[in-house]
Amino acid sequence: MATKKQTPKTTAAPAAGWKYEPALESTDHVRFEKRYGHFIDGKFTAAKSYFGAINPATEEQLAEFGQGSAAEVDTAVKSARRGYEKYWSKTPPSERAKYLYRIARLLQEHARELAILETMNGGKPIKESRDVDLPLAAAHFFYYAGWADKLQYAFGGAQVAPLGVAGQVIPWNFPLLMAAWKIAPALACGNTVVLKAAETTPLTAMKLAEIFQEADLPPGVVNFVNGDGRTGAALVNHPDINKVAFTGSTEVGRAIQKQLAGTGKRLTLELGGKGANIIFDDAALDQAIEGIISGIFFNQGHVCCAGSRLLVQESIHDEVVRRLTHRLSTLRVGNPLDKNTDVGAINSRAQLDKIEAYLGYGVEDGAVRHSAPCPLPGRGFFVAPTFFTGVAPAHRIAADEIFGPVLSVMTFRTPEEAVAKANATPYGLSAGIWTDKGSKLFAVASQLKAGVIWGNSFNRFDATSPFGGFKESGFGREGGRQGLLPYLEVRG
Amino acid sequence: MKTPAQTNMRLTVAKTYKLFIGGAFPRTESGRSVALRNRSGEFVANASRASRKDLREAVVAARKAAESWAGRTAYLRSQILYRAAEMMESRRESLTATLVKAHGKTAKAAEAEVSASIDRLVWYAGWCDKLTQVLGNQNPVAGPFFNMSSPEATGVVVLFAGESSPLLGLVSIVAPVICGGNAVVACSPIAHAPIVIDFAEVLATSDLPAGVVNLLTGNRDELLPTAASHRDIDAIGAVGLSMEEQVLLEGGASATIKRVWIDTDRTSSAWALADHQSLYRITPFLEVKTSWHPMGL
Amino acid sequence: MSVHNGVVRSAYHPPAWKAVDAVAVEARAAALGTRSIKKAAKLQGLLLAVSMIDLTTLEGSDTPGKVRDLCAKAMRPLPGRSDIPSTGAVCVYPPLVAVAKEALAGSGVKVAAVATYFPSGQGDLAMKLEEVRRTVEAGADEIDMVIDRRAFLMGDYAKVFDEIAATVEACGPAHLKVILETGELQTYDKVRFASQLAIDAGAHFIKTSTGKVQPAATLPVTLVMLEVIREHYFKTGKMVGMKPAGGIRTAKDALKYLVMVNETLGDAWMSPDWFRLGASVLLNDILMQLEKERLGAYDSLRYHTLG
């Protein structure tokens, strides 16, 4: 006997309201010392005094680092000089290349651990340290490795020679990547290095030192002294340094240029910026919105080339603001170790205070504040990503480099006005142009006084692509063939 | 002393050595002049002693000219520099005579200096439309982008010429800087005024837009500090500075992160050597601009 | 002259071309693809994905027997696991609509049918409309039409618009999904334009592909279409549904699509009423993932039925 066909039992769709679970990167396998002094002559050395560096997302101390004294700096410079004379200047270029290749490979092999440490010490989202900082750092060594034995082809038959010992001072926003930007070309060109990492983010430099040991880099070829600005000053003013390379604020850059006056030391400066991101009415708007977002919120806005001034053609201002408001609401701010975090922790208490002061100035000067509605963690240094509308060029938030996730939205009517406004700043590091019209893009790009122009893109970096500023954003280039010049004597 | 009427001699028309600013030949606003004498002490001419304000005016003129000069096609800039060489060639006798009469050179040395100066202009003229190719390039970035780097002019450049070689020394530092698309204010010692102003006349008749090159004669100790601290100057080049002057220049330049290029002074015969015309005398006054363009359908 | 969706047909002006930057849209899609969806979020996402599937068979060899098997699977994807929802719909050719309708009766699973000379769209309008009407009469809840790519690529946008508008009418109570066949339009600008055109003409859903042309659905193409839906919603307050179809084969892929909808359009679209996945083998891969979560061991296809 057959049963009658029943109405099948079914289950309804689950209710809406899909929330991502925390997806924390595991920190089980990372290891680091509780205390580091310096790295001199191929060895980790003790310091006379120490300071603590924290995880800005938890405010907990990670480790202690040496506060480099003048004497310790001197030891490091002597080691670099010895490294230059005894080893590096006698290492055939093709062997120098192989060391650098080796370092690139080791960076790739240790990438996960380094990315986690970069995030723990710096506060940047793990997806950025994993997908941007580490791959680019390895790529930088890989790229310059190949130059080491091809320098005679770099500058049209000119004679080239290394400078000697380079003193390098780097900032806290891309600690390992900046170290790579500085060290790779210096070594490829045959120089030796003393590098000082920023006092809030010295951890990955120490891990890089381990990699140099693992790579069997001869002693003294790269030395790290830890410490604050005083250590940096002692380094750049050391009489036995031939070359100084600094990345950081324009204020400190100015001081270094002044201190170096008359010394004959070669100098390159990569300083601040107040990049204009220009959106024309014919732009691919949805992609432009992404470009605006990554332009200012990438790495919490701790980016010297950030697109911190948004110049929108007046006819699409409201449309852009509506989309920005929507996009802001989808940003995920929080634990930098969460793989789904878009905006992480502000690097330090001091930087957070500065950003918050500017949020106040924005309102005070008459602009309208729009902050992401996201919840912020109770501990650590966090700020809601923010843009201001109704900003006038005279407002402090429109003129000063804030170095945080704060965007100033301004308008223009014609391409000519866009160019004039974009150029109306003492800085000249970066600019973005969004338009679907190629000829307009090239015309505007040619008129902008900035070292890096992103057409229909923003915050793209590559080892082969020179980076550096016009005007008060500094001089000299890092990356690409032009990035060799700061580390070579060129005759011809 | 006899008057010309008594001797039947024609009264010579003495040239007034003024300044060259914005394509015009103004007197120094300060009204200061210095009597120049040749080696035997005879009066040659009165030369202008440029003031700080003259420097400022010259910078204004250079700023005004800078953008359109950089914006001209490299081919056109090249032709204009070559035209300046042509103009110089056509005045080689008078330039030579000035070097002899006013600057005490032997005829042979004067001729050699003028010839070398003309050849130097021709050499740099040829660079204008090759710089981008030699100094710029496409970068093979690891992504779907057309990425290129090319050199651009730094902007307004102030130059201080040395003491030793009034014409060739000046041409050797000015030519590479304008060849790269910059506008220049060049300051020479007052004693160089006769040949400097002769050179200004060459430039004034050579299609070079007004303000691209401005020539001043004056005292370096007066003009150098002003230039170093001036906020609308992008770069300064100088020849033959003392250590004190270097410290002053580089220290002052740091206030606005000016590019500074310093070289040693040398004699005309040394300047004439081929190694003093170099691509790497152009590069200190260029900025590399890198641009990214996505490639996608 | 008639009015459709508030637009006078003869007076219809095609939407302005709006640019899409290919590199940037692909970068954004890739970035969204790196979201890490774990544990409860993964489970909930996979269940949601099941409920969004238009379980599809579109073969010349389809028979009533095959369709009945498929319907059974659609209603209860994994017998014994009542936590797993039914799929959103079963999608078949018009002659099999009646079979599916009967098999799914009372289940809440919708019957979707492809029409308008699927997959090529090369046919006479009157015949297309006739097919649509008969298919709806046979019980189809949803019609998946294809646009006339011939007219579109020739620039006759008014013709494409008119056909969609006429099909909306012919659908009566049935919902219309408009297939753009993005693999034949090729550029993102054209996908964007066609999406806007279909929405203007009254589409309830816009859909990427027939599944018969490569490439079918991709994440960046879907993102472009979602962005048009978002813009339309900003402008008019009206929601339009989205259906990527073809080439979505794994649970991981499905979660990527869900992340994209979630972060582009938001919660309101996170339901089978507004988002569907046109797929066949996808369901089994999701079921295997769900079984893996339950068993704590990797699953095998041998424990899952065809379809």
Short mmCIF file of N, CA, C and O in Angstrom, two decimals, chain C residues 167-245:
data_model
loop_
_atom_site.label_atom_id
_atom_site.label_comp_id
_atom_site.label_asym_id
_atom_site.label_seq_id
_atom_site.Cartn_x
_atom_site.Cartn_y
_atom_site.Cartn_z
N THR C 167 8.80 42.11 -20.97
CA THR C 167 8.88 40.83 -20.25
C THR C 167 8.37 40.99 -18.82
O THR C 167 7.73 40.09 -18.29
N VAL C 168 8.69 42.13 -18.22
CA VAL C 168 8.16 42.40 -16.88
C VAL C 168 6.64 42.30 -16.92
O VAL C 168 6.02 41.63 -16.07
N GLU C 169 6.05 42.92 -17.93
CA GLU C 169 4.59 42.88 -18.09
C GLU C 169 4.10 41.45 -18.26
O GLU C 169 3.14 41.02 -17.62
N ALA C 170 4.80 40.73 -19.15
CA ALA C 170 4.38 39.37 -19.46
C ALA C 170 4.50 38.46 -18.24
O ALA C 170 3.81 37.45 -18.13
N CYS C 171 5.38 38.80 -17.32
CA CYS C 171 5.59 37.97 -16.13
C CYS C 171 4.40 38.01 -15.18
O CYS C 171 4.21 37.08 -14.39
N GLY C 172 3.63 39.09 -15.27
CA GLY C 172 2.51 39.19 -14.35
C GLY C 172 3.00 39.12 -12.91
O GLY C 172 3.84 39.92 -12.51
N PRO C 173 2.50 38.14 -12.15
CA PRO C 173 2.88 38.07 -10.74
C PRO C 173 4.29 37.50 -10.52
O PRO C 173 4.84 37.60 -9.42
N ALA C 174 4.84 36.87 -11.54
CA ALA C 174 6.16 36.25 -11.35
C ALA C 174 7.25 37.32 -11.30
O ALA C 174 7.13 38.37 -11.92
N HIS C 175 8.30 37.00 -10.54
CA HIS C 175 9.45 37.92 -10.47
C HIS C 175 10.35 37.71 -11.67
O HIS C 175 10.50 36.59 -12.15
N LEU C 176 10.95 38.80 -12.10
CA LEU C 176 11.82 38.70 -13.28
C LEU C 176 13.28 38.92 -12.88
O LEU C 176 13.64 39.94 -12.26
N LYS C 177 14.11 37.95 -13.26
CA LYS C 177 15.56 38.13 -13.14
C LYS C 177 16.09 38.37 -14.54
O LYS C 177 15.78 37.61 -15.47
N VAL C 178 16.90 39.39 -14.69
CA VAL C 178 17.40 39.74 -16.02
C VAL C 178 18.88 39.33 -16.11
O VAL C 178 19.73 39.84 -15.36
N ILE C 179 19.13 38.40 -17.01
CA ILE C 179 20.50 37.91 -17.19
C ILE C 179 21.22 38.80 -18.20
O ILE C 179 20.76 38.96 -19.34
N LEU C 180 22.36 39.36 -17.76
CA LEU C 180 23.10 40.26 -18.66
C LEU C 180 24.07 39.49 -19.55
O LEU C 180 24.52 39.99 -20.56
N GLU C 181 24.38 38.28 -19.17
CA GLU C 181 25.45 37.48 -19.80
C GLU C 181 26.72 38.33 -19.89
O GLU C 181 27.22 38.70 -20.95
N THR C 182 27.25 38.61 -18.71
CA THR C 182 28.38 39.54 -18.60
C THR C 182 29.62 39.06 -19.35
O THR C 182 30.43 39.87 -19.79
N GLY C 183 29.73 37.75 -19.50
CA GLY C 183 30.89 37.23 -20.24
C GLY C 183 30.89 37.65 -21.70
O GLY C 183 31.94 37.68 -22.34
N GLU C 184 29.72 37.99 -22.22
CA GLU C 184 29.66 38.47 -23.60
C GLU C 184 29.75 39.99 -23.70
O GLU C 184 30.05 40.53 -24.76
N LEU C 185 29.47 40.66 -22.59
CA LEU C 185 29.58 42.13 -22.61
C LEU C 185 31.03 42.54 -22.41
O LEU C 185 31.47 43.59 -22.85
N GLN C 186 31.74 41.69 -21.70
CA GLN C 186 33.19 41.80 -21.52
C GLN C 186 33.69 42.94 -20.64
O GLN C 186 34.47 42.68 -19.74
N THR C 187 33.33 44.18 -20.91
CA THR C 187 33.94 45.22 -20.07
C THR C 187 33.03 45.59 -18.90
O THR C 187 31.81 45.48 -18.99
N TYR C 188 33.66 46.05 -17.83
CA TYR C 188 32.90 46.43 -16.64
C TYR C 188 31.99 47.62 -16.92
O TYR C 188 30.91 47.71 -16.36
N ASP C 189 32.44 48.52 -17.78
CA ASP C 189 31.59 49.67 -18.11
C ASP C 189 30.28 49.20 -18.72
O ASP C 189 29.21 49.70 -18.40
N LYS C 190 30.37 48.21 -19.59
CA LYS C 190 29.16 47.71 -20.24
C LYS C 190 28.29 46.94 -19.25
O LYS C 190 27.06 47.02 -19.30
N VAL C 191 28.93 46.24 -18.33
CA VAL C 191 28.16 45.53 -17.30
C VAL C 191 27.40 46.54 -16.45
O VAL C 191 26.21 46.37 -16.15
N ARG C 192 28.08 47.61 -16.12
CA ARG C 192 27.45 48.63 -15.29
C ARG C 192 26.26 49.25 -16.03
O ARG C 192 25.16 49.41 -15.48
N PHE C 193 26.50 49.57 -17.27
CA PHE C 193 25.46 50.20 -18.10
C PHE C 193 24.27 49.26 -18.24
O PHE C 193 23.11 49.66 -18.07
N ALA C 194 24.54 48.01 -18.56
CA ALA C 194 23.46 47.05 -18.77
C ALA C 194 22.68 46.83 -17.47
O ALA C 194 21.45 46.66 -17.48
N SER C 195 23.38 46.86 -16.34
CA SER C 195 22.71 46.69 -15.05
C SER C 195 21.72 47.83 -14.81
O SER C 195 20.57 47.61 -14.43
N GLN C 196 22.21 49.03 -15.07
CA GLN C 196 21.34 50.19 -14.85
C GLN C 196 20.14 50.13 -15.79
O GLN C 196 19.01 50.41 -15.39
N LEU C 197 20.41 49.76 -17.02
CA LEU C 197 19.34 49.67 -18.02
C LEU C 197 18.28 48.65 -17.59
O LEU C 197 17.08 48.92 -17.63
N ALA C 198 18.74 47.50 -17.13
CA ALA C 198 17.79 46.46 -16.72
C ALA C 198 16.98 46.91 -15.51
O ALA C 198 15.77 46.65 -15.43
N ILE C 199 17.63 47.58 -14.60
CA ILE C 199 16.92 48.07 -13.40
C ILE C 199 15.89 49.13 -13.81
O ILE C 199 14.74 49.10 -13.38
N ASP C 200 16.32 50.02 -14.69
CA ASP C 200 15.39 51.06 -15.17
C ASP C 200 14.18 50.43 -15.85
O ASP C 200 13.07 50.95 -15.79
N ALA C 201 14.40 49.32 -16.53
CA ALA C 201 13.31 48.68 -17.27
C ALA C 201 12.41 47.85 -16.36
O ALA C 201 11.40 47.32 -16.81
N GLY C 202 12.78 47.71 -15.09
CA GLY C 202 11.87 47.07 -14.15
C GLY C 202 12.31 45.71 -13.64
O GLY C 202 11.51 45.00 -13.01
N ALA C 203 13.55 45.34 -13.86
CA ALA C 203 14.03 44.04 -13.37
C ALA C 203 13.88 43.95 -11.85
O ALA C 203 14.15 44.93 -11.15
N HIS C 204 13.43 42.79 -11.36
CA HIS C 204 13.39 42.58 -9.91
C HIS C 204 14.76 42.15 -9.40
O HIS C 204 15.16 42.47 -8.30
N PHE C 205 15.43 41.35 -10.23
CA PHE C 205 16.78 40.90 -9.95
C PHE C 205 17.63 41.18 -11.19
O PHE C 205 17.11 41.13 -12.31
N ILE C 206 18.88 41.44 -10.99
CA ILE C 206 19.80 41.36 -12.12
C ILE C 206 20.74 40.19 -11.88
O ILE C 206 21.10 39.89 -10.73
N LYS C 207 21.08 39.52 -12.96
CA LYS C 207 21.80 38.25 -12.86
C LYS C 207 22.96 38.27 -13.84
O LYS C 207 22.84 38.81 -14.94
N THR C 208 24.07 37.69 -13.43
CA THR C 208 25.28 37.80 -14.26
C THR C 208 25.18 36.99 -15.55
O THR C 208 25.41 37.52 -16.62
N SER C 209 24.82 35.67 -15.42
CA SER C 209 25.18 34.78 -16.52
C SER C 209 24.17 33.65 -16.70
O SER C 209 23.43 33.30 -15.78
N THR C 210 24.23 33.07 -17.89
CA THR C 210 23.42 31.88 -18.15
C THR C 210 24.10 30.63 -17.61
O THR C 210 23.46 29.61 -17.43
N GLY C 211 25.40 30.72 -17.43
CA GLY C 211 26.16 29.52 -17.10
C GLY C 211 26.65 28.80 -18.34
O GLY C 211 27.39 27.83 -18.26
N LYS C 212 26.23 29.29 -19.50
CA LYS C 212 26.61 28.65 -20.76
C LYS C 212 27.78 29.36 -21.44
O LYS C 212 28.22 28.94 -22.51
N VAL C 213 28.18 30.47 -20.88
CA VAL C 213 29.26 31.27 -21.48
C VAL C 213 30.34 31.48 -20.43
O VAL C 213 30.04 31.72 -19.27
N GLN C 214 31.59 31.36 -20.85
CA GLN C 214 32.71 31.62 -19.94
C GLN C 214 33.32 32.99 -20.24
O GLN C 214 33.44 33.33 -21.39
N PRO C 215 33.70 33.78 -19.28
CA PRO C 215 33.49 33.53 -17.85
C PRO C 215 32.05 33.81 -17.45
O PRO C 215 31.40 34.66 -18.05
N ALA C 216 31.60 33.05 -16.46
CA ALA C 216 30.26 33.31 -15.91
C ALA C 216 30.41 34.30 -14.76
O ALA C 216 31.11 35.30 -14.92
N ALA C 217 29.80 34.03 -13.63
CA ALA C 217 29.89 34.99 -12.52
C ALA C 217 31.33 35.11 -12.04
O ALA C 217 32.04 34.11 -11.92
N THR C 218 31.74 36.34 -11.79
CA THR C 218 33.02 36.55 -11.11
C THR C 218 32.75 37.54 -9.99
O THR C 218 31.74 38.26 -10.01
N LEU C 219 33.67 37.60 -9.04
CA LEU C 219 33.48 38.53 -7.92
C LEU C 219 33.49 39.99 -8.38
O LEU C 219 32.61 40.75 -7.99
N PRO C 220 34.44 40.40 -9.22
CA PRO C 220 34.40 41.81 -9.60
C PRO C 220 33.17 42.19 -10.42
O PRO C 220 32.63 43.29 -10.23
N VAL C 221 32.72 41.32 -11.30
CA VAL C 221 31.51 41.62 -12.06
C VAL C 221 30.34 41.77 -11.10
O VAL C 221 29.51 42.68 -11.22
N THR C 222 30.27 40.89 -10.13
CA THR C 222 29.19 40.96 -9.15
C THR C 222 29.27 42.25 -8.36
O THR C 222 28.26 42.90 -8.10
N LEU C 223 30.49 42.65 -8.02
CA LEU C 223 30.66 43.89 -7.27
C LEU C 223 30.13 45.08 -8.07
O LEU C 223 29.43 45.94 -7.54
N VAL C 224 30.46 45.11 -9.35
CA VAL C 224 29.98 46.22 -10.19
C VAL C 224 28.45 46.26 -10.18
O VAL C 224 27.84 47.32 -10.03
N MET C 225 27.83 45.09 -10.29
CA MET C 225 26.37 45.05 -10.34
C MET C 225 25.77 45.44 -8.99
O MET C 225 24.77 46.17 -8.92
N LEU C 226 26.41 45.00 -7.91
CA LEU C 226 25.94 45.37 -6.58
C LEU C 226 26.04 46.88 -6.38
O LEU C 226 25.19 47.50 -5.74
N GLU C 227 27.07 47.46 -6.94
CA GLU C 227 27.24 48.91 -6.78
C GLU C 227 26.16 49.68 -7.54
O GLU C 227 25.73 50.75 -7.11
N VAL C 228 25.72 49.13 -8.67
CA VAL C 228 24.62 49.77 -9.39
C VAL C 228 23.34 49.67 -8.56
O VAL C 228 22.56 50.63 -8.45
N ILE C 229 23.14 48.50 -7.96
CA ILE C 229 21.95 48.31 -7.11
C ILE C 229 21.99 49.30 -5.94
O ILE C 229 20.98 49.90 -5.58
N ARG C 230 23.17 49.46 -5.38
CA ARG C 230 23.31 50.40 -4.25
C ARG C 230 23.00 51.83 -4.68
O ARG C 230 22.27 52.55 -4.01
N GLU C 231 23.53 52.20 -5.84
CA GLU C 231 23.29 53.55 -6.32
C GLU C 231 21.80 53.78 -6.57
O GLU C 231 21.24 54.82 -6.24
N HIS C 232 21.15 52.76 -7.15
CA HIS C 232 19.72 52.86 -7.42
C HIS C 232 18.95 53.00 -6.11
O HIS C 232 18.00 53.79 -6.02
N TYR C 233 19.40 52.28 -5.12
CA TYR C 233 18.73 52.37 -3.82
C TYR C 233 18.94 53.75 -3.20
O TYR C 233 18.01 54.35 -2.67
N PHE C 234 20.16 54.27 -3.28
CA PHE C 234 20.43 55.62 -2.77
C PHE C 234 19.51 56.63 -3.45
O PHE C 234 19.00 57.54 -2.84
N LYS C 235 19.32 56.46 -4.77
CA LYS C 235 18.57 57.45 -5.54
C LYS C 235 17.07 57.32 -5.33
O LYS C 235 16.36 58.33 -5.29
N THR C 236 16.58 56.06 -5.27
CA THR C 236 15.13 55.87 -5.32
C THR C 236 14.57 55.23 -4.06
O THR C 236 13.35 55.22 -3.88
N GLY C 237 15.44 54.67 -3.24
CA GLY C 237 14.95 53.96 -2.06
C GLY C 237 14.41 52.57 -2.40
O GLY C 237 13.87 51.89 -1.53
N LYS C 238 14.55 52.16 -3.66
CA LYS C 238 14.00 50.86 -4.07
C LYS C 238 15.10 49.80 -4.14
O LYS C 238 16.18 50.04 -4.70
N MET C 239 14.79 48.63 -3.60
CA MET C 239 15.75 47.53 -3.61
C MET C 239 15.61 46.70 -4.87
O MET C 239 14.50 46.48 -5.35
N VAL C 240 16.71 46.24 -5.39
CA VAL C 240 16.73 45.30 -6.52
C VAL C 240 17.58 44.12 -6.07
O VAL C 240 18.58 44.31 -5.36
N GLY C 241 17.18 42.92 -6.49
CA GLY C 241 17.93 41.73 -6.08
C GLY C 241 19.09 41.43 -7.01
O GLY C 241 19.19 41.99 -8.11
N MET C 242 19.96 40.55 -6.54
CA MET C 242 21.17 40.22 -7.31
C MET C 242 21.36 38.70 -7.34
O MET C 242 21.17 38.03 -6.32
N LYS C 243 21.74 38.21 -8.51
CA LYS C 243 22.02 36.78 -8.63
C LYS C 243 23.25 36.53 -9.49
O LYS C 243 23.18 36.61 -10.71
N PRO C 244 24.38 36.25 -8.85
CA PRO C 244 25.50 35.75 -9.63
C PRO C 244 25.23 34.28 -9.95
O PRO C 244 24.70 33.56 -9.11
N ALA C 245 25.56 33.85 -11.16
CA ALA C 245 25.27 32.47 -11.55
C ALA C 245 26.38 31.93 -12.43
O ALA C 245 26.91 32.63 -13.28
#
